[in-house]
Coordinates of C-alpha atoms in Angstrom, one line a residue:
X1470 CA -41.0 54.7 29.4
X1471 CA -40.4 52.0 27.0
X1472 CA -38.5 48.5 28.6
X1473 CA -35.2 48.7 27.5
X1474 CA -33.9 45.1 26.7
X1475 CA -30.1 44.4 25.9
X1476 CA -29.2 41.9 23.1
X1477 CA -25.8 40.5 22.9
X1478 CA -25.2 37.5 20.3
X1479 CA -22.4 36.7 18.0
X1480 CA -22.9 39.1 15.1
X1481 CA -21.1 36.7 12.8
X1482 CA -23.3 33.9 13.8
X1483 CA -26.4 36.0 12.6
X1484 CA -24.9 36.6 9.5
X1485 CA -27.1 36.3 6.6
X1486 CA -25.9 35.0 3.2
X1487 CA -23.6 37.6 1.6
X1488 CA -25.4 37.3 -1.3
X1489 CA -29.2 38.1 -0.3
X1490 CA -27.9 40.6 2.2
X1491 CA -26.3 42.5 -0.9
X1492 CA -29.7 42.4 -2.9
X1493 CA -32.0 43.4 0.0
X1494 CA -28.6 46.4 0.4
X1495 CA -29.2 47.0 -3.0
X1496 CA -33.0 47.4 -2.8
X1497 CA -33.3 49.8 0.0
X1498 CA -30.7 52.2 -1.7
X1499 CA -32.4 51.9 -5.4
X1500 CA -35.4 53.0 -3.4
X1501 CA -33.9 55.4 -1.2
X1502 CA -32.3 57.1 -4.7
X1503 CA -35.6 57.4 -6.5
X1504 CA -37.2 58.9 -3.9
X1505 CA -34.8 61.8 -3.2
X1506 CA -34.7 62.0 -7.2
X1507 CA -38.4 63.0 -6.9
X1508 CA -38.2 65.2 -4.1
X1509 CA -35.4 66.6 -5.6
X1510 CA -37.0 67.2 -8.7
X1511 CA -39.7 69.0 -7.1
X1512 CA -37.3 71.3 -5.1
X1513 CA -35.3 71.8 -8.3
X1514 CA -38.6 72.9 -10.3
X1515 CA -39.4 75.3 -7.9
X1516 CA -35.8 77.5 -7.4
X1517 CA -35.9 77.3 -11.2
X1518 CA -39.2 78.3 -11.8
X1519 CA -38.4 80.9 -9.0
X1520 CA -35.1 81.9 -10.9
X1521 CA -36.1 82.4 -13.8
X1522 CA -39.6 83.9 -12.7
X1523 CA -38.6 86.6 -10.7
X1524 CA -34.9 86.9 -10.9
X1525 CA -31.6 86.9 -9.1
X1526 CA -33.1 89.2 -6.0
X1527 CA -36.4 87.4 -5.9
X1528 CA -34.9 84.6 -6.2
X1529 CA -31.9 85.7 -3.2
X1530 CA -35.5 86.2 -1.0
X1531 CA -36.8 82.7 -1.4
X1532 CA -33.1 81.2 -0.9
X1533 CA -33.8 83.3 2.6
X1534 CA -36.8 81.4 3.6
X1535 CA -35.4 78.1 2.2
X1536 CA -32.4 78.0 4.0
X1537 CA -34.8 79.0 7.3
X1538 CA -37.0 75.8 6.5
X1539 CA -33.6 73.9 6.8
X1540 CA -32.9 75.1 9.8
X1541 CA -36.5 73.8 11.4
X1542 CA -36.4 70.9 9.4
X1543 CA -33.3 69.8 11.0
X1544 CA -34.8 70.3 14.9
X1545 CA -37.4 68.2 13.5
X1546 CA -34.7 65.1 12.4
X1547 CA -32.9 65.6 15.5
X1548 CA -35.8 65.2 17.3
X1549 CA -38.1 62.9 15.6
X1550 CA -36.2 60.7 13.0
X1551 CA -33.3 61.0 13.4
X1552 CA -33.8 58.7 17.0
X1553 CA -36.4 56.6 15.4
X1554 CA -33.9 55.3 12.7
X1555 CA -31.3 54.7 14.7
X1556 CA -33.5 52.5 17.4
X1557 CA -36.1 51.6 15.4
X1558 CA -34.6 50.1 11.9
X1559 CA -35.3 46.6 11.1
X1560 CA -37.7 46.0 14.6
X1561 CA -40.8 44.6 14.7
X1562 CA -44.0 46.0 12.6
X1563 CA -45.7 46.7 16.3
X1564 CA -42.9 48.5 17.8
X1565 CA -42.4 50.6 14.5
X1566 CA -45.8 51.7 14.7
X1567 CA -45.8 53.2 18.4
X1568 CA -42.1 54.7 17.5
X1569 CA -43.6 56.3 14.4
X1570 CA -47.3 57.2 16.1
X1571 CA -44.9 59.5 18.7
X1572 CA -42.5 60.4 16.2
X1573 CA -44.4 61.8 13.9
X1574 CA -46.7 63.7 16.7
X1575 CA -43.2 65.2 17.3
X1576 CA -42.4 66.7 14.0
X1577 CA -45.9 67.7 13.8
X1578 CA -45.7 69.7 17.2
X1579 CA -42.5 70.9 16.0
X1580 CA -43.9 72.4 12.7
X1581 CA -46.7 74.0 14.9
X1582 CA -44.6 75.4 17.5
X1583 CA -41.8 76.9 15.4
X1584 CA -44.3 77.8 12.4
X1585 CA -46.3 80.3 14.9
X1586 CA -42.5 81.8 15.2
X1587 CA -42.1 82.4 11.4
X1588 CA -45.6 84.0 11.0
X1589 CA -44.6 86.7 13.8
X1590 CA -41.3 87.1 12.3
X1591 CA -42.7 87.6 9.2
X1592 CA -45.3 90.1 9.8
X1593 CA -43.1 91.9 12.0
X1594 CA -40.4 92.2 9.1
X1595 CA -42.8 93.0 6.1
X1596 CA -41.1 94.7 3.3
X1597 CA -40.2 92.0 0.7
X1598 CA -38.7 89.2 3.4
X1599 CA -42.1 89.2 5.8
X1600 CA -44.5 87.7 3.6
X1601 CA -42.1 84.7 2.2
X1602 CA -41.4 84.0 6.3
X1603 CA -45.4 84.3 7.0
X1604 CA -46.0 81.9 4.5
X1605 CA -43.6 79.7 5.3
X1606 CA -44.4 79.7 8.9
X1607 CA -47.9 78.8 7.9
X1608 CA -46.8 75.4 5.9
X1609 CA -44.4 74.0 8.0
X1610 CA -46.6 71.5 9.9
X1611 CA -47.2 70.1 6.7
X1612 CA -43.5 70.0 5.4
X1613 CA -42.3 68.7 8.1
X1614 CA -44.9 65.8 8.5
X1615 CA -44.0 64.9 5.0
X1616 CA -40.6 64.7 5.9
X1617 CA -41.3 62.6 9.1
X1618 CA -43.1 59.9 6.9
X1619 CA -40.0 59.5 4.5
X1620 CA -37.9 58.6 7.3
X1621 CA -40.5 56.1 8.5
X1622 CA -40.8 54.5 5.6
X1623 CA -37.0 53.8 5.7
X1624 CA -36.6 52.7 9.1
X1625 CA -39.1 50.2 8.2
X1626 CA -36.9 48.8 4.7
X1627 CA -40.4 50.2 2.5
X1628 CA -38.8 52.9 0.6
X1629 CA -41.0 52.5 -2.2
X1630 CA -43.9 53.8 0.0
X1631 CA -41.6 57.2 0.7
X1632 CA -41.0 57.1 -2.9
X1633 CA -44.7 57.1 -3.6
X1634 CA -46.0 59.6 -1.5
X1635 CA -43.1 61.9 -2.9
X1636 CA -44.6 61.6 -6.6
X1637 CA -47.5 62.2 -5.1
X1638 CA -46.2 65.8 -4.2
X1639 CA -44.9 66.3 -7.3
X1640 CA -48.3 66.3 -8.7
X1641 CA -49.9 68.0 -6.2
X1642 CA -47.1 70.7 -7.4
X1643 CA -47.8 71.2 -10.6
X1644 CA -50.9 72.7 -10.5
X1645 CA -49.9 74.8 -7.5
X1646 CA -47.3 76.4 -9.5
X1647 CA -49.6 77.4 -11.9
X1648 CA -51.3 79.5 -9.8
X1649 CA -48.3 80.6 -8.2
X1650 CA -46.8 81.9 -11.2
X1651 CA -50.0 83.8 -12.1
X1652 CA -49.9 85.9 -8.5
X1653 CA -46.1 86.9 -9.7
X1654 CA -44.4 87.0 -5.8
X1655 CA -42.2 85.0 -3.6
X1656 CA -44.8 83.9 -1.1
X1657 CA -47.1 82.5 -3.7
X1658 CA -44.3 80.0 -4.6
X1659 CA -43.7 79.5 -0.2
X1660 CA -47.5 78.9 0.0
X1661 CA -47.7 76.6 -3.5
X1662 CA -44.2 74.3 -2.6
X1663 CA -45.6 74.2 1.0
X1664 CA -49.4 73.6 0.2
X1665 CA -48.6 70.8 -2.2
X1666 CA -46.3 69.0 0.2
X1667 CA -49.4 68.9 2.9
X1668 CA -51.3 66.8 0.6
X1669 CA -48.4 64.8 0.5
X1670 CA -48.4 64.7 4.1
X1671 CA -52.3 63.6 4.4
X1672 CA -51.4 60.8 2.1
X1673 CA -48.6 59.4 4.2
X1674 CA -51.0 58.8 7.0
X1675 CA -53.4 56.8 4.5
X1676 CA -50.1 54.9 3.5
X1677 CA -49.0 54.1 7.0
X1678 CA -52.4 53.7 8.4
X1679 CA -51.0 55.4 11.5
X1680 CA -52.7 59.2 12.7
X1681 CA -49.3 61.6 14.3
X1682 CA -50.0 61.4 18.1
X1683 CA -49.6 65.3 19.2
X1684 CA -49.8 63.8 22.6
X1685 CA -46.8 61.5 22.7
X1686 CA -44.5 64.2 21.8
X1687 CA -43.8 64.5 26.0
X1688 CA -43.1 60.6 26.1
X1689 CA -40.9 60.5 22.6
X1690 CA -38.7 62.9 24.1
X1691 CA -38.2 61.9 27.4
X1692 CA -37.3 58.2 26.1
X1693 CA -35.1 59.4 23.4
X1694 CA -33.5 62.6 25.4
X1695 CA -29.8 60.7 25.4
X1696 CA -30.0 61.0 21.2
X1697 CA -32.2 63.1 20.3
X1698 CA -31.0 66.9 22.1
X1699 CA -27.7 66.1 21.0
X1700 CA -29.1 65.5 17.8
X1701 CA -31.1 68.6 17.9
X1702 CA -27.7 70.3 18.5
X1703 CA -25.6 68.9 15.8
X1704 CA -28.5 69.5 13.2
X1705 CA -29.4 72.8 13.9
X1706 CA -25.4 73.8 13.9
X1707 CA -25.2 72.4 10.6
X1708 CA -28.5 74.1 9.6
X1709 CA -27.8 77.3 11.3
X1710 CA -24.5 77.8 9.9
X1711 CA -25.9 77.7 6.5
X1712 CA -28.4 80.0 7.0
X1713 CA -25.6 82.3 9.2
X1714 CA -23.7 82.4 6.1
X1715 CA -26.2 83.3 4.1
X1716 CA -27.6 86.1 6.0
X1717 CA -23.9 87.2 6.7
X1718 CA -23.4 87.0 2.9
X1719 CA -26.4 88.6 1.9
X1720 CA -25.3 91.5 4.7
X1721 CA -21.7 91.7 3.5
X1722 CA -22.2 91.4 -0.6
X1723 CA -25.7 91.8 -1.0
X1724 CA -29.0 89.2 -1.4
X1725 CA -27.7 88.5 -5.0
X1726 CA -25.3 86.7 -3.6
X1727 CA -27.5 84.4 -1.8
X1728 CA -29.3 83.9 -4.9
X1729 CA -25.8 83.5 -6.7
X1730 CA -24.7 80.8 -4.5
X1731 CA -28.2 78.7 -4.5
X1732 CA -28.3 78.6 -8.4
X1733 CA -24.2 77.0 -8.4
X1734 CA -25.7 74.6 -5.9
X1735 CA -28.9 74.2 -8.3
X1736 CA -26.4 73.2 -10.9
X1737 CA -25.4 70.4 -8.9
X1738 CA -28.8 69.5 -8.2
X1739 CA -28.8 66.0 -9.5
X1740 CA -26.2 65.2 -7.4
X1741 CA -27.3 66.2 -4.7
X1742 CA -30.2 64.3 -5.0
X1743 CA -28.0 61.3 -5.0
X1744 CA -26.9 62.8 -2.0
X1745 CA -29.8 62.8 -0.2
X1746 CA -31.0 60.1 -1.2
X1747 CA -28.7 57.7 0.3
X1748 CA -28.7 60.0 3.4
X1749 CA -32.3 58.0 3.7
X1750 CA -30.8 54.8 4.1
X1751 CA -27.2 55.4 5.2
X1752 CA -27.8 55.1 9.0
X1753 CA -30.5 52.0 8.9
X1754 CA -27.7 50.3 6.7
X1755 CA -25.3 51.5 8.7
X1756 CA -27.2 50.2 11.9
X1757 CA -27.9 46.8 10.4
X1758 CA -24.4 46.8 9.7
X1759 CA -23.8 47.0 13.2
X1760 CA -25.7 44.7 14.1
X1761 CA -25.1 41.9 12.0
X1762 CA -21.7 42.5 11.2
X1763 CA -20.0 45.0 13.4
X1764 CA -16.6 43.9 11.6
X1765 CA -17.5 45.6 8.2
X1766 CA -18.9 49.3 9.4
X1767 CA -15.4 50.7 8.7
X1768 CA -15.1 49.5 5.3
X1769 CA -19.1 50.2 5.1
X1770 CA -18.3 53.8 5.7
X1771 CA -15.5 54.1 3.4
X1772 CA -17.0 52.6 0.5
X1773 CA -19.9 55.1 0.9
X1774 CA -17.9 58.2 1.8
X1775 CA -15.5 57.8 -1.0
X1776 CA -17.6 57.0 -3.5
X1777 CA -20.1 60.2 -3.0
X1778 CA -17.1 62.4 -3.2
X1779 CA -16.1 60.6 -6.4
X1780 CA -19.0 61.4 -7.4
X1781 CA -19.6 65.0 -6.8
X1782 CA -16.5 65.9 -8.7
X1783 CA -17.4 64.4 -11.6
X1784 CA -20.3 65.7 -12.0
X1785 CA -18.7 69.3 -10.7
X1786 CA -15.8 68.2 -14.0
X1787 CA -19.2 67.6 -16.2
X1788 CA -20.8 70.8 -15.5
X1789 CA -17.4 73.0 -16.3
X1790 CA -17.9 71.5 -20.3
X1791 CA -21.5 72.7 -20.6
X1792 CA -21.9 75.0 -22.9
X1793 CA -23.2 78.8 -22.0
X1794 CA -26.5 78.4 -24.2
X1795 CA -27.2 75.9 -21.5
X1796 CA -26.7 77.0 -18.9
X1797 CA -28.6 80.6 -19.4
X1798 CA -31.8 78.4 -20.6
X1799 CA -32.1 77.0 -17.0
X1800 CA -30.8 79.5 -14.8
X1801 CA -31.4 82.5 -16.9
X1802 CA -29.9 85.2 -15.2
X1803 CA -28.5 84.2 -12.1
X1804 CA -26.2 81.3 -14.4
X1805 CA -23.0 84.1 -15.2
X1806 CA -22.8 84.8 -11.4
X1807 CA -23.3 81.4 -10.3
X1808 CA -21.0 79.6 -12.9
X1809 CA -18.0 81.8 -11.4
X1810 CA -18.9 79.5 -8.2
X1811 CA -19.0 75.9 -9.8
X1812 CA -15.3 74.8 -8.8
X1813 CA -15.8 75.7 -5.2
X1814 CA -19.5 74.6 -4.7
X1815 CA -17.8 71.2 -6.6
X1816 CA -15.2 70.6 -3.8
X1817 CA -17.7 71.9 -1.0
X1818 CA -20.1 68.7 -1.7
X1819 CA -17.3 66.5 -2.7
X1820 CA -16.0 67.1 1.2
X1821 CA -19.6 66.7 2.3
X1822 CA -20.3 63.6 0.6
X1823 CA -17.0 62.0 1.9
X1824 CA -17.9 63.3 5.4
X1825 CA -20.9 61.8 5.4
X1826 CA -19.7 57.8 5.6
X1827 CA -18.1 59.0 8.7
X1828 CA -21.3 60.2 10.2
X1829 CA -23.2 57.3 9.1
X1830 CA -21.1 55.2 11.3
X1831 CA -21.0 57.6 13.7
X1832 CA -25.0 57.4 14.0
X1833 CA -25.0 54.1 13.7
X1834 CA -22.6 53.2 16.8
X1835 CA -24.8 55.7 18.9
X1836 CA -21.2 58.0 19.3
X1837 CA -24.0 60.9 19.8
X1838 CA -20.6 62.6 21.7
X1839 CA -18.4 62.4 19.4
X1840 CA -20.8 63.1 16.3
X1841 CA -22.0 66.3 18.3
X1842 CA -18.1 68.0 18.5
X1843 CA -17.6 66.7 14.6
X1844 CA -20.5 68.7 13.2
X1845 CA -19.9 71.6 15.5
X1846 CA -16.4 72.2 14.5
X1847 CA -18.0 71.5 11.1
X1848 CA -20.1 74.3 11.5
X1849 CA -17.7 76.8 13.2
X1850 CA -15.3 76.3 10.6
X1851 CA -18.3 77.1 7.6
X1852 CA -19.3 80.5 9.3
X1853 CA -16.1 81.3 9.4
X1854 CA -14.9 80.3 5.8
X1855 CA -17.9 81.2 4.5
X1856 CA -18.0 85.1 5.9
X1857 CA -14.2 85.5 6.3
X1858 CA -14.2 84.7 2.1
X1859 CA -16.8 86.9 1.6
X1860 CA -15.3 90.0 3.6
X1861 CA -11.9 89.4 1.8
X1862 CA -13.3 88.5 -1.7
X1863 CA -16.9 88.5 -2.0
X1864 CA -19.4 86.1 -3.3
X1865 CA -16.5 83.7 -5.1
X1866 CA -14.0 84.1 -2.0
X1867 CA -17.0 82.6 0.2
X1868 CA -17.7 79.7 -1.7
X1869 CA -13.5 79.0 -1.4
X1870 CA -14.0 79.8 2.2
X1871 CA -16.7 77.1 2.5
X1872 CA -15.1 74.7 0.2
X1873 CA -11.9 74.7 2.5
X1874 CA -13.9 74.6 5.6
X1875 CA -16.0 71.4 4.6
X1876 CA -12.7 69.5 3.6
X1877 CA -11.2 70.2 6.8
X1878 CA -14.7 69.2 8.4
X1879 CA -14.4 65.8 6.5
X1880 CA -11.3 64.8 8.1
X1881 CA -12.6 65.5 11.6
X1882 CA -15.4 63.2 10.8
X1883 CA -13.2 60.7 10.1
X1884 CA -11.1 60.5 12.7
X1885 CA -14.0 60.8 15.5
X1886 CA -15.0 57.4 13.6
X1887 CA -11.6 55.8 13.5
X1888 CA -11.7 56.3 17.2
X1889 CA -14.8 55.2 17.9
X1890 CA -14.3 51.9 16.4
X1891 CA -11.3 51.5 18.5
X1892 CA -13.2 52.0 21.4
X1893 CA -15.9 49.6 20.5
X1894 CA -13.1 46.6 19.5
X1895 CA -11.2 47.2 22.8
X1896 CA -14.4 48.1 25.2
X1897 CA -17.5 46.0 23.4
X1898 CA -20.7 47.0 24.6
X1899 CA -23.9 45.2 24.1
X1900 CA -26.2 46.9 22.0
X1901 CA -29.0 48.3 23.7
X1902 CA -32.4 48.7 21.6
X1903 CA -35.9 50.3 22.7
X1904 CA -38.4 48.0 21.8

């Protein structure tokens, strides 16, 4: 195991100037925003190529297997990156390289592992689910690298390179959709979306100059076992509620649902992009915060929650004006079923995106405990809004379910922070780093 060593300074003391701390700030989160604009854009071709290819239950299919991917992509974080931005932001170039070496080997192994799940599933479904779960099961090493070298990149402060190697799957895409759309079926897009994000994934380790070590996986997870299971927890119960509501919803109403409630969340697309793209960078700000000025994470959080919510109901007010025409050119037929769901989808992320400055700080001050019950509360109460709506009114009365649930969720977050900060000011604890 990594030596732990404990630092303990005066975090004022360290301060560097406001001024070039708020450009570097600045910097990291431009770069953090234009990379989750281009992996967004790629995600947002493909459900709208998929939409308006094959249609609302085609479309309800792929939703299945992309809400799935979440769910492994989110063991991977809790795993993999999620520990290695936490401990391993702003360190030394040597000691990022070991981190990432094991941390990558561990999404790898992950992909692997639960990839030779999906392709059993799927063949063992067949009809029209199997084949998309086959496929998928069959590209998820390489998603999930991909995803793993994204992380890296921001742990280190180089966002541009994550931003890079992102364009570089959107390219890769392009001619992989052609081909998909030729073959006409779910799987075809799986296989192009997943195949195209593998040569992304080949490219990152040209980037980094650093090959995934399969066997460090043991070692990563024995050093990082305090963080990274309950990690692996709170992900996957965010994850897995989402895709238990869908399959509940798909049960109760019918896969069109599914495929209703993706294209409303399409429609907010470019905000969640924004989204995402400061999830990159909110806990390795939120950590430097910590560590330089440990007096500021509270109003860190709160700037950063409340302006994401902001946010998302703008754009949620923007997309109410646009007109019909509009809307049916980009979502074709799945837009009249998923407009009814705007509102509630609106004030679902708006919750989300104001939740999330709580967990940042959460994350950052290592409150693994307290961030663990948050999100699974978070998730108890989505499953439950999400399939008691649906029984009661359908596909509209699950996406109020949800939108209740997730603003109720918010205020959990926040007050697991507020207490956590008043734990730290009254019982200080030096901060401990793996290096």
């Amino acid at each position: 195991m990594t030596p732990m060593t404990t630092e303990k300074e005066n975090p004022r003391a360290a301060e560097p100037p406001a001024g070039s701390t708020r450009r570097a700030l600045v910097g990291r989160l431009s770069w953090g925003l234009a990379d989750q604009a281009a992996s967004s854009l790629s995600n947002f071709v493909v459900g709208i190529y998929v939409a308006r290819s094959l249609g609302v239950t085609a479309f309800g299919v792929f939703s299945l297997a992309w809400v799935t991917y979440g769910v492994v992509l989110n063991v991977s974080r809790g795993l993999a990156t999620d520990p290695l931005v936490v401990r391993f932001s702003g360190v030394s170039d040597t000691s990022w390289r070991g981190a990432v070496a094991r941390s990558s080997g561990t999404a790898l192994g992950v992909g692997a592992a639960l990839g030779a799940a999906a392709v059993v599933a799927g063949l063992a479904l067949g009809g029209r689910v199997g084949p998309a779960f086959a496929c998928l099961g069959v590209m998820l090493p390489g998603l999930l690298l991909q995803d793993a070298w994204r992380f890296s990149f921001f742990a280190a402060g180089t966002g541009r390179k994550a931003f890079v190697n992102d364009l570089v799957w959107g390219v890769a895409l392009v001619p992989a959709l052609v081909v998909a759309a030729h073959v006409g079926t779910v799987a075809a897009f799986v296989l192009a979306w997943g195949a195209s994000a593998t040569v992304a994934a080949g490219y990152g380790c040209l980037q980094s100059g650093i090959r995934p070590q399969l066997t460090g996986a043991r070692g990563w997870l024995r050093e990082q076992r305090d963080l990274g299971y309950r990690y692996l927890v709170e992900n996957v119960s965010l994850s897995g509620a989402s895709q238990l509501r869908a399959y509940g919803l798909g049960a109760i109403v019918g896969v069109g649902a599914v495929g209703a409630v993706r294209g409303a969340e399409l429609l907010l697309g470019p905000f969640l992009a924004v989204l995402m793209g400061l999830s990159l960078v909110t806990v390795p700000e939120a950590a430097r915060v910590l560590r330089r000025a440990p007096h500021r994470l509270g109003h860190f959080c709160l700037l950063l929650g409340g302006g994401q919510a902001a946010a998302a109901l703008a754009w949620g007010g923007a997309l109410l004006l646009m007109p019909e025409r509009l809307g049916d050119l980009v979502l074709g037929d799945v837009w009249h079923s998923a407009a009814e769901l705007i509102v509630p989808v609106t004030l679902s992320v708006a919750g989300a995106g104001l939740g999330t400055g709580a967990a940042a700080g959460l994350r950052a001050l290592g409150a693994a405990r307290r961030s663990l019950r948050s999100q699974l509360f978070a998730s108890a109460c989505y499953v439950g809004g999400g399939l008691g709506g649906a029984a009661a009114a359908g596909t509209v009365g699950s996406a109020w379910g949800v939108a209740a649930a997730t603003v109720s969720a918010s205020a959990v977050w926040w007050l697991h922070l507020r207490s956590a900060l008043r734990e730290r000011h009254h019982n200080p604890i030096p901060e401990v780093r793996t290096s």
